[in-house]
CSV table of C-alpha atoms in Angstrom, one decimal:
chain,number,residue,atom,x,y,z
A,1,MET,CA,-13.0,51.7,-60.0
A,2,PRO,CA,-12.0,55.2,-59.0
A,3,TYR,CA,-14.0,58.2,-60.4
A,4,LEU,CA,-11.9,59.6,-62.9
A,5,THR,CA,-13.1,62.6,-65.1
A,6,ALA,CA,-10.5,62.6,-67.8
A,7,PRO,CA,-11.5,62.6,-71.6
A,8,ALA,CA,-10.7,59.7,-73.6
A,9,ASP,CA,-7.5,61.1,-75.0
A,10,ALA,CA,-6.2,61.8,-71.5
A,11,ARG,CA,-6.0,58.0,-70.8
A,12,ARG,CA,-2.8,57.9,-72.7
A,13,THR,CA,-0.7,55.3,-70.7
A,14,ALA,CA,-3.6,52.9,-70.4
A,15,GLY,CA,-1.9,50.6,-73.0
A,16,GLY,CA,0.8,49.7,-70.7
A,17,GLU,CA,3.7,52.1,-71.4
A,18,GLN,CA,6.3,51.9,-68.8
A,19,LEU,CA,6.3,54.0,-65.8
A,20,GLY,CA,9.4,55.0,-63.8
A,21,PHE,CA,10.2,56.4,-60.4
A,22,GLY,CA,10.7,59.6,-59.0
A,23,VAL,CA,12.1,59.7,-55.4
A,24,PRO,CA,10.8,62.8,-53.4
A,25,GLY,CA,13.9,62.5,-51.1
A,26,TYR,CA,15.2,59.7,-49.2
A,27,ALA,CA,16.7,60.3,-45.6
A,28,HIS,CA,20.3,61.2,-45.3
A,29,PRO,CA,22.5,58.5,-47.0
A,30,LEU,CA,24.1,57.8,-43.5
A,31,LEU,CA,20.6,56.9,-42.0
A,32,ALA,CA,19.4,55.2,-45.2
A,33,PRO,CA,22.1,53.4,-46.9
A,34,ALA,CA,20.1,50.7,-48.4
A,35,GLU,CA,17.6,53.1,-50.0
A,36,TRP,CA,20.5,55.0,-51.7
A,37,ALA,CA,22.2,51.8,-52.8
A,38,GLU,CA,19.0,50.7,-54.5
A,39,LEU,CA,18.8,53.7,-56.7
A,40,ALA,CA,22.2,52.8,-58.4
A,41,ARG,CA,21.2,49.1,-58.8
A,42,PRO,CA,21.1,47.9,-62.4
A,43,GLY,CA,17.6,47.4,-63.3
A,44,THR,CA,15.9,50.1,-61.3
A,45,PRO,CA,13.6,52.2,-63.5
A,46,LEU,CA,14.6,55.4,-62.0
A,47,HIS,CA,13.8,58.8,-63.6
A,48,TRP,CA,15.2,61.0,-60.9
A,49,ALA,CA,15.9,61.2,-57.1
A,50,VAL,CA,16.0,64.2,-54.9
A,51,LEU,CA,19.0,65.1,-52.7
A,52,ASN,CA,17.8,67.1,-49.6
A,53,ILE,CA,20.4,67.7,-46.9
A,54,ALA,CA,18.8,70.3,-44.6
A,55,GLU,CA,15.8,71.6,-46.7
A,56,GLY,CA,18.5,72.5,-49.3
A,57,PRO,CA,22.1,71.9,-49.8
A,58,GLY,CA,23.2,72.5,-46.2
A,59,SER,CA,26.0,74.9,-45.0
A,60,ARG,CA,29.0,72.9,-46.5
A,61,PRO,CA,29.6,69.6,-48.6
A,62,ASP,CA,28.5,66.5,-46.8
A,63,PRO,CA,30.9,63.5,-47.6
A,64,HIS,CA,28.1,60.8,-47.4
A,65,CYS,CA,25.9,62.9,-49.8
A,66,LEU,CA,28.8,63.4,-52.2
A,67,GLU,CA,29.5,59.7,-52.3
A,68,ALA,CA,25.7,59.0,-52.8
A,69,ALA,CA,25.7,61.6,-55.5
A,70,GLY,CA,28.7,60.1,-57.2
A,71,ARG,CA,27.3,56.5,-57.2
A,72,LEU,CA,24.2,57.8,-59.0
A,73,ARG,CA,25.9,59.7,-61.5
A,74,ASN,CA,28.1,56.8,-62.5
A,75,ALA,CA,25.2,54.5,-62.8
A,76,ARG,CA,23.5,57.0,-65.1
A,77,GLU,CA,26.9,57.3,-67.1
A,78,ARG,CA,27.0,53.5,-67.4
A,79,ALA,CA,23.3,53.2,-68.5
A,80,LEU,CA,23.3,56.1,-71.1
A,81,HIS,CA,26.6,55.4,-72.6
A,82,GLY,CA,26.7,51.5,-72.5
A,83,GLU,CA,29.7,51.3,-70.4
A,84,ALA,CA,28.5,47.9,-69.3
A,85,PRO,CA,27.3,46.0,-72.3
A,86,ASP,CA,27.5,42.7,-70.6
A,87,ASP,CA,24.7,43.7,-68.2
A,88,THR,CA,21.3,42.1,-69.5
A,89,VAL,CA,19.5,44.7,-67.4
A,90,ARG,CA,21.1,48.2,-66.9
A,91,ALA,CA,20.2,51.1,-64.5
A,92,SER,CA,17.6,53.5,-65.9
A,93,GLY,CA,20.1,56.4,-65.7
A,94,GLY,CA,18.1,58.5,-63.3
A,95,ARG,CA,19.0,62.1,-62.5
A,96,LEU,CA,19.9,63.5,-59.2
A,97,LEU,CA,17.9,66.7,-58.3
A,98,GLY,CA,18.6,69.3,-55.6
A,99,HIS,CA,15.9,70.1,-53.2
A,100,LEU,CA,14.8,73.8,-53.3
A,101,ASP,CA,12.0,74.6,-51.0
A,102,LEU,CA,9.8,77.5,-52.4
A,103,ALA,CA,7.8,77.8,-49.1
A,104,HIS,CA,4.7,78.4,-51.3
A,105,GLY,CA,6.3,81.4,-52.8
A,106,GLU,CA,7.5,82.9,-49.7
A,107,ARG,CA,11.5,82.4,-50.2
A,108,PRO,CA,13.4,85.2,-51.6
A,109,PHE,CA,14.6,84.6,-55.1
A,110,ASP,CA,18.5,85.5,-54.3
A,111,GLU,CA,18.2,82.9,-51.4
A,112,LEU,CA,16.9,80.2,-53.9
A,113,ILE,CA,19.8,80.9,-56.5
A,114,ALA,CA,22.4,80.7,-53.7
A,115,ASP,CA,21.1,77.4,-52.7
A,116,ALA,CA,21.1,76.2,-56.3
A,117,ARG,CA,24.6,77.2,-57.0
A,118,SER,CA,25.7,75.2,-53.9
A,119,PHE,CA,24.0,72.3,-55.1
A,120,ILE,CA,25.7,72.6,-58.5
A,121,ASP,CA,29.0,73.4,-57.1
A,122,TRP,CA,29.2,70.6,-54.6
A,123,TYR,CA,27.1,67.8,-55.8
A,124,ARG,CA,27.1,68.4,-59.6
A,125,ILE,CA,23.2,67.7,-59.7
A,126,GLY,CA,21.3,67.2,-62.8
A,127,GLY,CA,18.3,69.5,-62.1
A,128,PHE,CA,16.2,70.7,-59.2
A,129,TYR,CA,13.1,69.6,-57.2
A,130,LEU,CA,11.0,72.8,-56.3
A,131,ALA,CA,9.3,71.7,-53.3
A,132,ARG,CA,6.1,73.4,-51.9
A,133,CYS,CA,5.8,75.2,-55.3
A,134,PRO,CA,2.8,77.5,-55.4
A,135,ALA,CA,0.0,76.4,-57.9
A,136,GLU,CA,-2.1,79.6,-58.3
A,137,ARG,CA,-2.0,81.7,-61.4
A,138,ALA,CA,-0.5,85.0,-59.6
A,139,ALA,CA,2.6,83.2,-58.6
A,140,LEU,CA,3.4,81.9,-62.1
A,141,PRO,CA,5.6,84.8,-63.2
A,142,ALA,CA,7.8,84.6,-60.3
A,143,VAL,CA,8.2,80.7,-60.8
A,144,ARG,CA,8.9,81.2,-64.5
A,145,ARG,CA,11.7,83.7,-63.5
A,146,LEU,CA,13.1,81.2,-61.2
A,147,THR,CA,13.0,78.3,-63.5
A,148,GLY,CA,14.4,80.3,-66.4
A,149,THR,CA,17.5,81.2,-64.2
A,150,LEU,CA,17.9,77.5,-62.9
A,151,HIS,CA,18.0,76.4,-66.4
A,152,ALA,CA,20.6,78.9,-67.3
A,153,LEU,CA,22.7,77.9,-64.3
A,154,LEU,CA,22.4,74.3,-65.2
A,155,ALA,CA,23.4,74.8,-68.9
A,156,GLU,CA,26.4,76.7,-67.8
A,157,SER,CA,27.6,74.2,-65.2
A,158,ASP,CA,29.8,71.1,-66.0
A,159,SER,CA,27.1,68.7,-65.3
A,160,GLU,CA,26.5,66.0,-67.8
A,161,ASP,CA,22.9,67.1,-68.0
A,162,GLY,CA,23.3,70.1,-69.9
A,163,GLY,CA,20.2,72.2,-69.2
A,164,GLY,CA,19.1,69.7,-66.5
A,165,ARG,CA,15.7,68.8,-65.3
A,166,LEU,CA,13.2,71.0,-63.2
A,167,VAL,CA,10.3,69.3,-61.4
A,168,LEU,CA,7.7,71.4,-59.8
A,169,GLY,CA,6.3,69.9,-56.4
A,170,HIS,CA,2.9,71.3,-56.3
A,171,GLY,CA,1.2,68.2,-55.1
A,172,THR,CA,-1.9,69.4,-56.8
A,173,HIS,CA,-3.1,70.4,-60.1
A,174,PRO,CA,-1.8,73.7,-60.6
A,175,TYR,CA,-2.9,76.6,-63.0
A,176,PRO,CA,-2.3,75.1,-66.6
A,177,GLY,CA,0.4,77.8,-67.5
A,178,TYR,CA,2.9,76.0,-65.0
A,179,ALA,CA,3.3,73.1,-67.4
A,180,GLU,CA,5.4,75.4,-69.7
A,181,ALA,CA,7.6,76.6,-66.7
A,182,ALA,CA,9.2,73.2,-66.1
A,183,ASP,CA,9.9,69.9,-67.3
A,184,GLN,CA,7.5,67.9,-65.0
A,185,LEU,CA,4.8,68.6,-62.5
A,186,VAL,CA,3.9,66.8,-59.4
A,187,THR,CA,0.0,67.0,-59.6
A,188,PHE,CA,-0.7,64.5,-56.8
A,189,GLN,CA,1.0,64.1,-53.4
A,190,GLY,CA,-1.1,62.4,-50.6
A,191,PRO,CA,-2.6,59.1,-49.1
A,192,TRP,CA,-4.0,56.2,-50.9
A,193,THR,CA,-7.4,57.0,-49.4
A,194,ASP,CA,-7.7,60.2,-51.5
A,195,TYR,CA,-5.7,58.9,-54.7
A,196,ARG,CA,-8.2,56.0,-55.3
A,197,TRP,CA,-10.9,58.5,-55.8
A,198,SER,CA,-9.0,61.2,-57.4
A,199,GLN,CA,-9.8,63.4,-60.6
A,200,VAL,CA,-7.5,64.3,-63.2
A,201,ALA,CA,-7.5,67.9,-64.6
A,202,GLU,CA,-8.7,67.9,-68.3
A,203,TRP,CA,-6.0,70.3,-69.6
A,204,THR,CA,-3.3,67.7,-68.6
A,205,ALA,CA,-4.4,65.7,-71.8
A,206,ASP,CA,-2.7,68.0,-73.9
A,207,TYR,CA,0.8,66.9,-72.6
A,208,PRO,CA,2.4,63.5,-72.7
A,209,PRO,CA,3.0,61.3,-69.5
A,210,GLU,CA,6.6,62.4,-68.9
A,211,ARG,CA,5.3,65.7,-67.9
A,212,PHE,CA,3.6,64.5,-64.7
A,213,ALA,CA,4.3,62.8,-61.4
A,214,HIS,CA,2.2,61.2,-58.8
A,215,PHE,CA,3.4,60.5,-55.0
A,216,VAL,CA,1.1,58.2,-52.9
A,217,HIS,CA,1.9,57.0,-49.4
A,218,GLY,CA,-0.3,54.3,-47.5
A,219,VAL,CA,-0.7,52.0,-50.7
A,220,PRO,CA,-1.4,48.6,-49.5
A,221,ARG,CA,0.3,45.8,-51.1
A,222,THR,CA,-2.9,44.4,-52.3
A,223,HIS,CA,-3.8,47.6,-54.2
A,224,LEU,CA,-0.6,48.0,-56.0
A,225,GLU,CA,-2.0,47.0,-59.5
A,226,GLU,CA,-4.9,49.4,-58.9
A,227,ALA,CA,-2.7,52.2,-58.1
A,228,MET,CA,-0.4,51.7,-61.2
A,229,ARG,CA,-3.7,51.6,-63.2
A,230,ILE,CA,-4.9,54.8,-61.8
A,231,ALA,CA,-1.4,56.5,-62.7
A,232,ARG,CA,-1.6,55.4,-66.3
A,233,TRP,CA,-5.2,56.2,-66.6
A,234,GLN,CA,-4.6,59.8,-65.5
A,235,GLY,CA,-1.4,60.2,-67.5
A,236,ALA,CA,1.4,60.2,-65.1
A,237,GLY,CA,4.5,58.7,-66.2
A,238,THR,CA,6.6,59.1,-62.9
A,239,ILE,CA,5.4,57.7,-59.5
A,240,PHE,CA,6.5,56.8,-56.1
A,241,PHE,CA,4.1,54.5,-54.2
A,242,THR,CA,4.7,53.3,-50.7
A,243,ASP,CA,2.9,51.4,-47.8
A,244,ARG,CA,4.4,53.6,-45.5
A,245,SER,CA,2.4,56.3,-43.8
A,246,GLY,CA,2.3,58.3,-40.4
A,247,GLN,CA,3.5,61.5,-39.0
A,248,THR,CA,7.0,61.3,-40.2
A,249,ASP,CA,7.9,61.7,-43.9
A,250,PRO,CA,6.4,58.4,-45.4
A,251,PHE,CA,8.7,58.9,-48.6
A,252,ALA,CA,12.0,58.9,-46.7
A,253,ALA,CA,12.3,55.0,-46.7
A,254,LEU,CA,11.8,52.4,-49.2
A,255,PRO,CA,8.4,50.9,-49.4
A,256,ARG,CA,8.3,47.3,-48.0
A,257,TYR,CA,7.3,45.9,-51.5
A,258,TRP,CA,10.1,47.8,-53.3
A,259,ASP,CA,11.4,44.7,-55.0
A,260,GLU,CA,7.9,43.7,-56.2
A,261,ILE,CA,6.9,47.2,-57.6
A,262,VAL,CA,10.4,47.3,-59.3
A,263,SER,CA,9.5,44.0,-61.0
A,264,ARG,CA,6.1,45.3,-62.1
A,265,ILE,CA,7.4,48.3,-63.7
A,266,GLY,CA,10.5,46.5,-65.2
A,267,PRO,CA,13.9,47.9,-66.3
A,268,GLY,CA,14.4,50.7,-68.6
A,269,ILE,CA,16.5,53.6,-69.9
A,270,SER,CA,15.3,57.2,-69.2
A,271,GLU,CA,17.1,59.7,-71.3
């Protein structure tokens, strides 16, 4: 059993409440067509997926990304508005998030906003994933300024997700004030060898599971149940587990046990 230091009330998903997927960013749709097709498949419990063309939106609209974005948007529309009432299992209605690289707080504000506008104008995204988000207290005011502006841009757009969803990609537990700066925090990103012995910050017990996400690579098929138990125990509502690892991005492709983990989680609608 992993060593976890959460207080009793932090173990708030231990009763089997449903998890869902957050996809940190598959490879380009031209290189990973199966991965992008799976996101729109009915029954996939998807909370959100990240679109990352070139560490951002790229220099111009990409036709392959436009097609993938349209498929996911249509799947969400069908799921949330019941356009396929005969389906016994519907897609979960996951949002598409644009990838903004904060470079640990080093990127200029205006540059990030320009990328955000391109994502909104070209791909009609439903939110943003703020990769390499700083985690220390000193950087919080700048992050709050950025997330406030991004929420305003999303609310003004013609996206079906008025106001959108913002996810901070810390990859570790940040200063607690970040929990009020966005909709969700990624509080773990790393290998299974670290995750199975990880500890949860006690302040997370003040928030519901939908506020936290865990991304874990190198998870063996034989340890899937244990990994899901850790996520529930630590109060994470969104996960991405994969058996892939190595020097390249382990989250860029489907895990080899994708169908199994989908069946373990089950279908659902994410509002």
